Coordinates of C-alpha atoms (C1' of nucleotides) in Angstrom, one line a residue:
Chain A
X1 CA 0.0 0.0 0.0
X2 CA 1.0 3.5 -0.8
X3 CA 0.6 4.7 2.5
X4 CA 2.8 2.1 4.0
X5 CA 5.3 2.7 1.6
X6 CA 5.1 6.4 1.8
X7 CA 5.6 6.2 5.5
X8 CA 8.9 4.3 5.3
X9 CA 10.8 3.0 8.1
X10 CA 9.5 2.9 11.6
X11 CA 7.0 5.5 10.9
X12 CA 5.1 3.3 8.4
X13 CA 2.9 1.8 10.9
X14 CA 2.2 4.5 13.1
X15 CA 1.9 7.7 11.2
X16 CA 0.7 6.6 7.8
X17 CA -2.8 6.3 8.2
X18 CA -4.2 9.7 9.2
X19 CA -2.9 12.6 7.6
X20 CA -4.8 14.8 10.0
X21 CA -2.6 13.8 12.7
X22 CA 0.5 14.4 11.0
X23 CA 0.2 18.0 10.7
X24 CA 1.9 19.0 13.9
X25 CA 4.1 17.1 16.1
X26 CA 3.3 19.1 18.9
X27 CA -0.3 18.7 18.2
X28 CA 0.2 14.9 18.0
X29 CA 1.5 15.1 21.5
X30 CA -1.4 17.1 22.5
X31 CA -3.6 14.8 20.7
X32 CA -2.3 11.8 22.4
X33 CA -2.7 13.6 25.8
X34 CA -6.1 14.5 24.7
X35 CA -6.7 11.0 23.7
X36 CA -5.8 9.7 27.0
X37 CA -7.8 12.3 28.7
X38 CA -10.6 11.5 26.4
X39 CA -10.2 7.8 27.3
X40 CA -10.3 8.7 30.8
X41 CA -13.3 10.7 30.2
X42 CA -14.9 7.7 28.4
X43 CA -14.0 5.6 31.2
X44 CA -15.5 8.0 33.6
X45 CA -18.4 8.2 31.6
X46 CA -18.8 4.6 31.4
X47 CA -18.4 4.3 35.1
X48 CA -21.0 7.0 35.6
X49 CA -23.3 5.4 33.3
X50 CA -22.8 1.9 34.9
X51 CA -23.1 3.5 38.4
X52 CA -26.4 5.2 37.5
X53 CA -27.9 2.3 35.6
X54 CA -25.9 -0.6 36.8
X55 CA -24.0 -1.0 40.0
X56 CA -21.5 -3.3 38.8
X57 CA -18.8 -2.2 36.5
X58 CA -15.1 -2.5 36.8
X59 CA -13.4 -3.7 33.9
X60 CA -14.8 -4.6 30.6
X61 CA -14.3 -8.1 30.9
X62 CA -15.7 -8.1 34.2
X63 CA -18.5 -6.1 33.1
X64 CA -19.2 -8.3 30.3
X65 CA -19.3 -11.2 32.6
X66 CA -21.4 -9.6 35.0
X67 CA -23.6 -7.7 32.7
X68 CA -27.2 -9.0 32.4
X69 CA -27.5 -11.7 29.9
X70 CA -29.6 -10.3 27.2
X71 CA -29.7 -13.4 25.1
X72 CA -28.4 -16.9 25.7
X73 CA -26.6 -17.1 22.4
X74 CA -25.2 -13.6 22.9
X75 CA -24.1 -14.7 26.2
X76 CA -22.2 -17.6 24.8
X77 CA -20.8 -15.5 22.2
X78 CA -19.6 -12.9 24.7
X79 CA -18.0 -15.5 26.8
X80 CA -16.1 -16.9 24.0
X81 CA -15.2 -13.6 23.0
X82 CA -13.8 -12.5 26.3
X83 CA -12.0 -15.8 26.6
X84 CA -10.2 -15.0 23.5
X85 CA -9.7 -11.6 24.0
X86 CA -8.1 -12.3 27.2
X87 CA -5.8 -14.9 25.6
X88 CA -5.0 -12.3 23.1
X89 CA -4.3 -9.6 25.4
X90 CA -2.0 -11.8 27.3
X91 CA -0.1 -12.5 24.3
X92 CA 0.0 -9.2 23.1
X93 CA 1.3 -7.5 26.2
X94 CA 2.8 -4.9 24.2
X95 CA 0.0 -2.7 24.6
X96 CA 0.7 -0.8 21.4
X97 CA -2.8 -1.8 20.6
X98 CA -4.5 -1.8 23.8
X99 CA -7.7 -3.1 22.8
X100 CA -8.8 -5.5 20.2
X101 CA -10.4 -3.0 18.1
X102 CA -10.9 -5.1 15.2
X103 CA -11.3 -8.6 15.9
X104 CA -13.6 -8.9 13.2
X105 CA -10.8 -8.8 10.8
X106 CA -8.1 -10.9 12.2
X107 CA -6.1 -11.1 9.1
X108 CA -7.1 -8.1 7.3
X109 CA -3.6 -6.6 7.9
X110 CA -1.7 -9.6 6.9
X111 CA 0.9 -8.9 4.6
X112 CA -0.2 -11.4 2.3
X113 CA 0.9 -11.7 -1.3
X114 CA -2.2 -10.5 -2.7
X115 CA -2.1 -7.4 -0.8
X116 CA -2.3 -4.6 -3.3
X117 CA -1.5 -2.2 -0.8
X118 CA 1.8 -3.5 -0.1
X119 CA 3.7 -3.0 -3.2
X120 CA 6.9 -4.1 -1.7
X121 CA 5.2 -6.9 0.2
X122 CA 6.6 -5.1 3.0
X123 CA 4.3 -4.5 5.7
X124 CA 4.7 -1.5 8.1
X125 CA 6.4 -2.6 11.4
X126 CA 3.5 -1.5 13.3
X127 CA 1.1 -3.3 11.2
X128 CA 3.2 -6.4 11.4
X129 CA 3.5 -6.1 15.0
X130 CA -0.1 -5.6 15.3
X131 CA -0.8 -8.6 13.3
X132 CA 1.5 -10.8 15.0
X133 CA 0.5 -9.7 18.4
X134 CA -2.9 -9.3 18.0
X135 CA -3.8 -12.0 15.6
X136 CA -1.3 -14.7 16.0
X137 CA -3.7 -16.7 14.0
X138 CA -3.1 -14.7 11.0
X139 CA -0.3 -16.6 9.7
X140 CA -2.3 -19.6 9.3
X141 CA -5.0 -17.9 7.5
X142 CA -2.6 -16.4 5.1
X143 CA -1.2 -19.6 4.4
X144 CA -4.4 -21.0 4.0
X145 CA -5.5 -18.5 1.8
X146 CA -2.6 -19.0 -0.4
X147 CA -3.6 -22.6 -0.6
X148 CA -7.0 -21.8 -1.5
X149 CA -5.9 -19.4 -4.0
X150 CA -3.9 -22.2 -5.6
X151 CA -6.9 -24.4 -5.7
X152 CA -8.1 -24.9 -9.3
X153 CA -11.5 -23.9 -9.2
X154 CA -12.6 -20.7 -8.0
X155 CA -15.7 -22.0 -6.4
X156 CA -14.0 -24.6 -4.8
X157 CA -11.4 -22.2 -3.9
X158 CA -13.8 -20.1 -2.3
X159 CA -15.4 -22.6 -0.5
X160 CA -12.3 -23.7 1.1
X161 CA -11.3 -20.3 1.7
X162 CA -9.4 -20.3 5.0
X163 CA -11.4 -17.1 5.6
X164 CA -14.3 -19.2 6.7
X165 CA -12.1 -21.1 8.8
X166 CA -10.6 -18.2 10.2
X167 CA -13.7 -16.8 11.1
X168 CA -14.6 -19.9 13.0
X169 CA -11.2 -19.6 14.7
X170 CA -11.9 -16.2 15.6
X171 CA -15.1 -16.1 17.6
X172 CA -14.3 -12.6 18.5
X173 CA -15.1 -11.4 15.3
X174 CA -18.1 -8.9 15.7
X175 CA -18.8 -9.4 12.2
X176 CA -19.8 -13.0 12.7
X177 CA -22.8 -11.7 14.2
X178 CA -24.1 -11.4 10.7
X179 CA -24.0 -15.0 10.6
X180 CA -25.5 -15.6 14.0
X181 CA -28.4 -13.6 12.8
X182 CA -29.1 -15.7 10.0
X183 CA -28.1 -19.2 10.9
X184 CA -29.7 -21.7 12.7
X185 CA -27.8 -23.8 15.1
X186 CA -26.2 -26.7 13.6
X187 CA -23.1 -28.8 13.5
X188 CA -20.1 -27.2 12.0
X189 CA -18.6 -28.7 9.1
X190 CA -16.2 -31.3 10.0
X191 CA -13.4 -29.9 8.1
X192 CA -13.7 -26.8 10.0
X193 CA -13.1 -28.4 13.2
X194 CA -9.4 -28.8 12.8
X195 CA -9.1 -25.2 11.9
X196 CA -10.9 -24.3 14.8
X197 CA -8.1 -25.4 17.1
X198 CA -5.5 -22.6 17.0
X199 CA -2.1 -24.1 17.2
X200 CA -0.3 -21.0 17.2
X201 CA -2.3 -19.1 19.6
X202 CA -2.3 -22.0 21.8
X203 CA -5.7 -21.1 22.6
X204 CA -7.8 -24.1 23.1
X205 CA -10.1 -23.4 20.2
X206 CA -12.9 -25.2 21.9
X207 CA -15.5 -25.8 19.5
X208 CA -18.0 -24.2 21.7
X209 CA -21.3 -25.5 20.5
X210 CA -23.0 -22.4 21.3
X211 CA -20.4 -20.3 19.7
X212 CA -20.0 -22.5 16.6
X213 CA -23.4 -23.7 16.0
X214 CA -24.9 -20.4 15.1
X215 CA -22.3 -19.7 12.7
X216 CA -21.5 -22.9 11.1
X217 CA -24.8 -24.8 11.0
X218 CA -24.5 -26.0 7.6
X219 CA -23.0 -29.2 6.5
X220 CA -19.9 -29.2 4.5
X221 CA -21.9 -29.6 1.5
X222 CA -23.9 -26.7 2.3
X223 CA -20.9 -24.6 3.2
X224 CA -21.6 -22.3 0.3
X225 CA -24.8 -21.2 1.9
X226 CA -23.0 -20.3 5.0
X227 CA -23.0 -16.7 5.4
X228 CA -19.8 -17.2 7.0
X229 CA -18.3 -13.8 7.7
X230 CA -15.3 -14.8 6.0
X231 CA -16.6 -17.3 3.7
X232 CA -19.1 -15.1 1.8
X233 CA -16.4 -14.1 -0.5
X234 CA -15.9 -17.4 -1.6
X235 CA -18.2 -18.5 -4.5
X236 CA -20.2 -21.3 -3.2
X237 CA -19.7 -24.5 -4.8
X238 CA -18.3 -22.9 -7.9
X239 CA -21.2 -20.6 -8.1
X240 CA -20.6 -17.1 -8.8
X241 CA -20.9 -15.2 -5.6
X242 CA -22.5 -12.2 -6.8
X243 CA -25.4 -11.3 -8.9
X244 CA -23.6 -8.7 -10.7
X245 CA -21.9 -9.6 -13.8
X246 CA -21.7 -13.1 -13.2
X247 CA -19.4 -13.7 -16.0
X248 CA -17.2 -10.9 -15.5
X249 CA -17.0 -11.4 -11.9
X250 CA -15.8 -14.7 -11.6
X251 CA -12.3 -14.4 -12.7
X252 CA -11.7 -11.4 -10.8
X253 CA -13.1 -12.9 -7.8
X254 CA -10.8 -15.9 -7.4
X255 CA -7.9 -13.4 -7.3
X256 CA -9.6 -11.6 -4.4
X257 CA -9.9 -14.9 -2.7
X258 CA -6.3 -15.1 -2.8
X259 CA -6.0 -12.2 -0.8
X260 CA -6.4 -13.1 2.7
X261 CA -7.3 -9.6 3.9
X262 CA -9.7 -9.3 1.2
X263 CA -11.3 -12.6 1.8
X264 CA -11.8 -11.7 5.3
X265 CA -13.4 -8.7 4.3
X266 CA -15.6 -10.3 1.9
X267 CA -16.6 -12.9 4.1
X268 CA -17.4 -10.4 6.8
X269 CA -20.1 -8.8 4.9
X270 CA -20.6 -9.7 1.5
X271 CA -22.0 -13.1 1.1
X272 CA -23.0 -14.9 -2.0
X273 CA -26.1 -16.2 -0.5
X274 CA -28.4 -14.6 -2.5
X275 CA -26.5 -15.2 -5.6
X276 CA -29.0 -15.9 -8.0
X277 CA -27.3 -18.7 -9.7
X278 CA -27.7 -21.4 -7.2
X279 CA -27.4 -24.5 -9.2
X280 CA -27.3 -26.2 -5.8
X281 CA -30.5 -24.6 -4.8
X282 CA -28.7 -23.9 -1.5
X283 CA -30.8 -20.7 -1.3
X284 CA -33.6 -23.0 -0.5
X285 CA -32.4 -23.2 3.0
X286 CA -33.8 -19.8 3.3
X287 CA -30.8 -18.4 4.8
X288 CA -30.7 -14.8 4.1
X289 CA -27.4 -13.1 3.6
X290 CA -26.5 -10.2 5.5
X291 CA -24.7 -8.4 3.0
X292 CA -26.9 -8.9 0.0
X293 CA -30.6 -8.6 0.7
X294 CA -33.2 -9.3 -1.8
X295 CA -36.3 -7.7 -1.0
X296 CA -38.1 -9.8 -3.6
X297 CA -37.0 -12.8 -1.9
X298 CA -38.3 -11.7 1.3
X299 CA -41.5 -10.6 -0.2
X300 CA -41.7 -13.7 -2.3
X301 CA -40.8 -16.7 -0.3
X302 CA -41.5 -19.0 -3.2
X303 CA -40.0 -16.6 -5.5
X304 CA -37.0 -18.2 -7.2
X305 CA -34.0 -16.1 -7.4
X306 CA -34.7 -13.8 -10.3
X307 CA -32.7 -14.3 -13.5
X308 CA -31.7 -10.8 -13.2
X309 CA -29.8 -11.8 -10.2
X310 CA -27.8 -14.1 -12.4
X311 CA -26.9 -11.6 -14.9
X312 CA -27.1 -8.1 -14.4
X313 CA -29.1 -7.2 -17.5
X314 CA -28.2 -3.9 -18.7
X315 CA -31.8 -2.9 -18.8
X316 CA -33.6 -4.7 -16.1
X317 CA -37.3 -4.6 -15.9
X318 CA -39.1 -3.3 -13.0
X319 CA -39.7 -7.0 -11.8
X320 CA -36.2 -7.7 -12.3
X321 CA -35.1 -4.7 -10.3
X322 CA -37.3 -5.6 -7.6
X323 CA -36.0 -8.9 -7.5
X324 CA -32.6 -7.8 -7.7
X325 CA -30.6 -8.7 -4.7
X326 CA -30.0 -5.7 -2.6
X327 CA -26.3 -5.1 -2.5
X328 CA -25.6 -3.1 0.6
X329 CA -23.0 -0.5 0.9
X330 CA -19.8 -1.3 2.2
X331 CA -19.3 -0.4 5.8
X332 CA -17.3 2.6 6.5
X333 CA -14.6 2.7 9.2
X334 CA -17.1 4.0 11.8
X335 CA -19.6 1.4 11.0
X336 CA -16.9 -1.3 11.3
X337 CA -15.9 0.0 14.6
X338 CA -19.5 0.1 15.7
X339 CA -20.0 -3.4 14.9
X340 CA -17.1 -4.3 16.9
X341 CA -17.8 -2.1 19.8
X342 CA -21.3 -2.1 20.2
X343 CA -21.6 -5.2 22.2
X344 CA -19.0 -3.9 24.5
X345 CA -20.6 -0.6 25.0
X346 CA -24.0 -2.3 25.5
X347 CA -22.4 -4.4 28.1
X348 CA -20.8 -1.5 29.9
X349 CA -23.6 0.7 29.8
X350 CA -26.6 -1.6 29.8
X351 CA -28.1 0.7 27.3
X352 CA -30.1 -0.9 24.8
X353 CA -31.1 1.8 22.6
X354 CA -29.0 1.9 19.6
X355 CA -29.3 5.7 19.3
X356 CA -27.8 6.3 22.6
X357 CA -25.2 3.6 22.1
X358 CA -24.2 5.1 18.9
X359 CA -23.7 8.4 20.5
X360 CA -21.3 6.7 22.9
X361 CA -19.7 5.0 20.1
X362 CA -19.3 8.3 18.2
X363 CA -17.6 9.7 21.2
X364 CA -15.4 6.8 21.5
X365 CA -14.5 6.7 18.2
X366 CA -13.1 10.2 18.3
X367 CA -11.4 9.2 21.3
X368 CA -9.6 6.6 19.5
X369 CA -5.8 7.1 18.7
X370 CA -5.0 7.5 15.2
X371 CA -3.5 4.2 14.9
X372 CA -6.6 2.6 16.1
X373 CA -8.9 4.6 13.8
X374 CA -6.4 4.0 10.8
X375 CA -7.1 0.3 11.4
X376 CA -10.7 0.8 10.8
X377 CA -10.0 3.1 8.0
X378 CA -7.9 0.6 6.4
X379 CA -10.5 -2.1 6.8
X380 CA -13.1 0.1 5.4
X381 CA -11.0 1.0 2.5
X382 CA -10.3 -2.7 1.8
X383 CA -14.0 -3.6 2.1
X384 CA -14.7 -0.8 -0.3
X385 CA -12.2 -2.1 -2.6
X386 CA -13.4 -5.4 -2.4
X387 CA -16.9 -4.4 -2.8
X388 CA -16.1 -2.5 -5.8
X389 CA -14.4 -5.4 -7.4
X390 CA -17.2 -7.7 -6.4
X391 CA -19.7 -5.4 -7.6
X392 CA -18.2 -3.5 -10.4
X393 CA -21.4 -2.0 -11.5
X394 CA -22.8 -1.4 -8.2
X395 CA -23.4 2.1 -7.1
X396 CA -24.4 3.5 -3.9
X397 CA -27.2 5.2 -5.7
X398 CA -28.6 1.8 -6.6
X399 CA -29.9 1.5 -3.0
X400 CA -31.4 4.9 -3.0
X401 CA -35.0 4.8 -2.5
X402 CA -34.8 1.5 -0.8
X403 CA -35.8 3.2 2.4
X404 CA -38.8 5.4 2.7
X405 CA -37.9 9.1 3.2
X406 CA -37.4 9.9 6.7
X407 CA -39.8 12.0 8.5
X408 CA -37.4 14.7 9.2
X409 CA -36.8 14.8 5.5
X410 CA -40.4 15.6 5.3
X411 CA -40.2 17.9 8.2
X412 CA -37.4 19.7 6.5
X413 CA -39.4 20.0 3.4
X414 CA -42.6 21.1 5.1
X415 CA -40.7 22.6 7.9
X416 CA -42.4 25.9 8.8
X417 CA -40.3 28.8 7.9
X418 CA -39.8 30.0 11.2
X419 CA -38.5 26.8 12.4
X420 CA -36.0 26.4 9.7
X421 CA -35.2 30.1 9.9
X422 CA -34.8 30.1 13.6
X423 CA -32.6 27.2 13.4
X424 CA -30.4 28.3 10.6
X425 CA -29.8 31.7 12.1
X426 CA -28.3 30.8 15.3
X427 CA -26.4 28.1 13.6
X428 CA -24.6 30.5 11.3
X429 CA -23.9 32.8 14.2
X430 CA -22.9 29.9 16.4
X431 CA -20.7 28.1 14.1
X432 CA -18.2 30.7 13.5
X433 CA -17.7 31.3 17.1
X434 CA -17.6 27.7 18.1
X435 CA -15.6 26.5 15.1
X436 CA -15.4 28.1 12.0
X437 CA -12.4 26.3 11.3
X438 CA -13.9 23.1 12.1
X439 CA -16.8 23.5 10.1
X440 CA -15.1 22.6 7.0
X441 CA -13.2 20.0 8.7
X442 CA -16.3 18.5 10.4
X443 CA -17.2 16.7 7.4
X444 CA -13.8 17.1 5.7
X445 CA -12.0 16.8 8.9
X446 CA -13.4 13.5 9.4
X447 CA -12.7 12.8 5.8
X448 CA -9.1 13.6 6.5
X449 CA -9.2 11.2 9.2
X450 CA -10.6 8.6 6.8
X451 CA -9.1 9.2 3.7
X452 CA -11.7 9.4 1.1
X453 CA -9.3 7.9 -1.1
X454 CA -7.5 5.3 0.7
X455 CA -4.3 6.0 -1.3
X456 CA -4.7 9.5 -0.6
X457 CA -4.8 9.6 3.1
X458 CA -3.5 6.3 4.0
X459 CA -1.2 6.2 1.3
X460 CA 0.4 9.4 1.6
X461 CA 1.0 10.0 5.1
X462 CA 2.9 13.0 4.3
X463 CA 0.0 14.3 2.3
X464 CA -1.3 16.8 4.4
X465 CA -4.7 17.9 4.9
X466 CA -3.9 21.4 4.4
X467 CA -6.8 23.0 5.7
X468 CA -7.3 21.0 8.6
X469 CA -5.8 22.3 11.6
X470 CA -8.5 20.6 13.3
X471 CA -7.3 17.6 12.2
X472 CA -5.2 17.6 15.2
X473 CA -8.2 17.3 17.1
X474 CA -9.9 14.3 15.6
X475 CA -9.5 12.5 18.8
X476 CA -11.3 15.1 20.7
X477 CA -14.9 14.4 21.0
X478 CA -15.8 18.0 20.4
X479 CA -13.7 18.1 17.4
X480 CA -16.3 16.9 15.4
X481 CA -18.2 19.9 14.1
X482 CA -19.6 17.7 11.6
X483 CA -21.4 18.4 8.6
X484 CA -24.8 17.3 9.9
X485 CA -24.4 18.8 13.4
X486 CA -22.8 21.9 13.6
X487 CA -22.7 22.0 17.2
X488 CA -20.4 19.9 19.1
X489 CA -21.6 16.9 20.6
X490 CA -21.9 18.7 23.8
X491 CA -24.9 20.5 22.4
X492 CA -26.7 17.2 21.9
X493 CA -26.9 16.0 25.4
X494 CA -28.0 19.2 26.6
X495 CA -30.8 19.5 24.1
X496 CA -31.8 15.9 24.5
X497 CA -31.7 15.9 28.1
X498 CA -32.9 18.9 28.5
X499 CA -33.9 21.4 30.2
X500 CA -34.6 23.5 27.4
X501 CA -35.0 21.7 24.4
X502 CA -36.4 24.7 22.6
X503 CA -33.4 26.8 23.0
X504 CA -31.0 24.1 22.1
X505 CA -33.3 23.1 19.3
X506 CA -33.2 26.6 17.9
X507 CA -29.5 26.5 17.8
X508 CA -29.2 23.0 16.4
X509 CA -30.9 23.2 13.2
X510 CA -27.6 24.5 12.1
X511 CA -26.9 21.5 10.2
X512 CA -26.1 22.3 6.9
X513 CA -28.0 19.4 5.5
X514 CA -30.4 19.9 8.2
X515 CA -31.9 16.6 7.4
X516 CA -30.0 14.6 9.8
X517 CA -30.0 15.3 13.4
X518 CA -31.8 18.3 14.1
X519 CA -35.3 17.4 13.9
X520 CA -35.0 14.0 15.8
X521 CA -33.4 15.7 18.7
X522 CA -36.3 18.0 19.1
X523 CA -38.9 15.6 18.2
X524 CA -37.9 12.8 20.6
X525 CA -36.8 12.9 24.1
X526 CA -34.1 10.4 25.0
X527 CA -35.1 7.5 27.1
X528 CA -34.0 7.6 30.6
X529 CA -31.0 5.3 30.0
X530 CA -30.0 7.4 27.2
X531 CA -30.5 10.5 29.4
X532 CA -28.1 8.8 31.9
X533 CA -25.5 8.1 29.4
X534 CA -25.9 11.5 28.1
X535 CA -25.6 13.1 31.3
X536 CA -22.5 11.3 32.0
X537 CA -21.2 12.1 28.7
X538 CA -22.1 15.6 29.2
X539 CA -20.2 15.8 32.3
X540 CA -17.1 14.8 30.6
X541 CA -17.7 17.3 27.8
X542 CA -16.5 20.3 29.6
X543 CA -13.1 19.1 29.5
X544 CA -13.1 18.6 25.8
X545 CA -14.6 22.0 25.4
X546 CA -11.8 23.5 27.4
X547 CA -9.3 21.7 25.3
X548 CA -11.0 22.9 22.4
X549 CA -10.9 26.4 23.5
X550 CA -7.4 26.0 24.6
X551 CA -6.5 25.2 21.1
Chain B
dG1 C1' -45.2 -4.0 11.3
dT2 C1' -42.7 -0.1 10.1
dA3 C1' -40.2 4.1 10.6
dC4 C1' -37.5 6.7 13.7
dC5 C1' -33.4 7.8 16.2
dT6 C1' -28.3 8.1 16.6
dT7 C1' -23.7 7.9 15.1
dT8 C1' -19.6 8.6 11.2
dG9 C1' -18.2 7.8 6.7
dA10 C1' -18.6 7.1 1.6
dA11 C1' -20.6 8.1 -2.6
dG12 C1' -22.9 10.5 -5.8
dG13 C1' -25.8 14.2 -7.7
dA14 C1' -26.7 19.1 -7.9
dA15 C1' -25.4 23.7 -8.0
Chain C
dT1 C1' -15.2 22.5 -6.0
dT2 C1' -18.7 22.6 -2.6
dC3 C1' -22.8 21.3 -0.6
dC4 C1' -26.3 18.1 0.2
dT5 C1' -28.7 13.7 0.4
dT6 C1' -28.8 8.9 1.0
dC7 C1' -27.4 4.8 3.0
dA8 C1' -24.6 1.6 5.8
dA9 C1' -25.6 -1.2 11.4
dA10 C1' -28.5 -1.8 15.4
dG11 C1' -32.0 -2.2 18.5
dG12 C1' -35.1 0.1 21.5
dT13 C1' -38.9 3.2 20.9
dA14 C1' -43.2 5.2 18.9
dC15 C1' -46.8 5.2 15.9

DNA sequence: GTACCTTTGAAGGAA
DNA sequence: TTCCTTCAAAGGTAC
């Protein structure tokens, strides 16, 4: 990868990812300090939340164990996850990466041959370290991947893709949840079992029934159907994985399979289930694929996979369009992070409402170190890349209209003039004061953090994001002026929890787009739990504000 | 049963 | 080039 190369030397791993952070060394230091502070804040927040809502809270692991067991399967999953996490942590010790931020992609960072990003085949030290330490298993997968890649038939290859095995090996993978959702318990494929044992980690890869069953219910023959997080990439039983350009896709695809990282990504999200051509009729199992959702299929149980799915006809009829499998957008860095951390946050806070949890996750996201964020950006980049390769013709636009317009959209449209006016004015005024600089950064700043073009940001560490002084702040929670919300996060809690929603509301509308957050906050009070979390968050906020102002 | 809420990021269209 | 809109996940909540 460019960024890795660009970084060169020791810096490769650390500095490469986020341009924003590179601008100033001092700022970096400050940032790190801020980061730690932020983390502390988060901890405090968590503790506060826990205290308020749940008496028990000490460490994540403890909490996880203690926390109420929402679901039986989840419980087993969490236990397994904790178990492995602990094992991994012990092995890691280094602490360079403190937390298993991305268990979901154990071998994504693997310097495998196929990795397009490492031109030299050289992996940044940090990355390497990370992989080795964090994912001792990675080596195996990579090897396996190679093997698979060598396999004659793509389909075959894909089926055997180590990815699947890896996924099994790594129960921690949050992404696996996809599978869990869709799979009914069953016995894991026999061939998988050996893989399950992780020799290198030394972790007794106990084929926990609870943990495996959900994910690998299908018999070996049915492997293709398994929406295995990692296995999805693999064409099933020689079948083309994706509806799109079945023909064109095949060849390129095997190549992808060869790349361990890619495969992992693929497996994580995009599964071929719904692939139209199911010669084997595996789809009959009715297992929906997380990544590809075919509304038509849902609506028409008896419905066969539409021919359209098989071949993306240039001019699909309406029926065909309807039947076309829904190819979801690739997850961005934050989404990936969310998937991974959600469970943890839920465990810590006992919050169930995603909205509240997401707010916390958003804060934590900003509190992540650049390295940590970089990992997710990298993963997201790979996922996008993979997605683009898998679905060459796919456009994000294709999914437009799938959802009904949101209320707020309507509100915005129908919004009374006073409302909009009132909102906007304050915003405009407020923004400059609060963060003129940030405003551009907000959206862009984040972009900087997450290079729109992987190559751009990640690739060229040096490539500065010129405008973004705020980049230095990415870590800071308040940093994010965001495009949608002009106000710092701080404002949200206040508004939501609040005392005077009206006042806050008036200010809020600032959102440039105006569509996203503003109305919701006004319209809906946060649940008590959310309030608590927000309150806790809010308490921590002042610090960030101070930091910000200080800057 | 469905849409909303909430977060960040990516993508694409419009201006 | 910039701005705006939509969607991605997720699960409780509201209608």
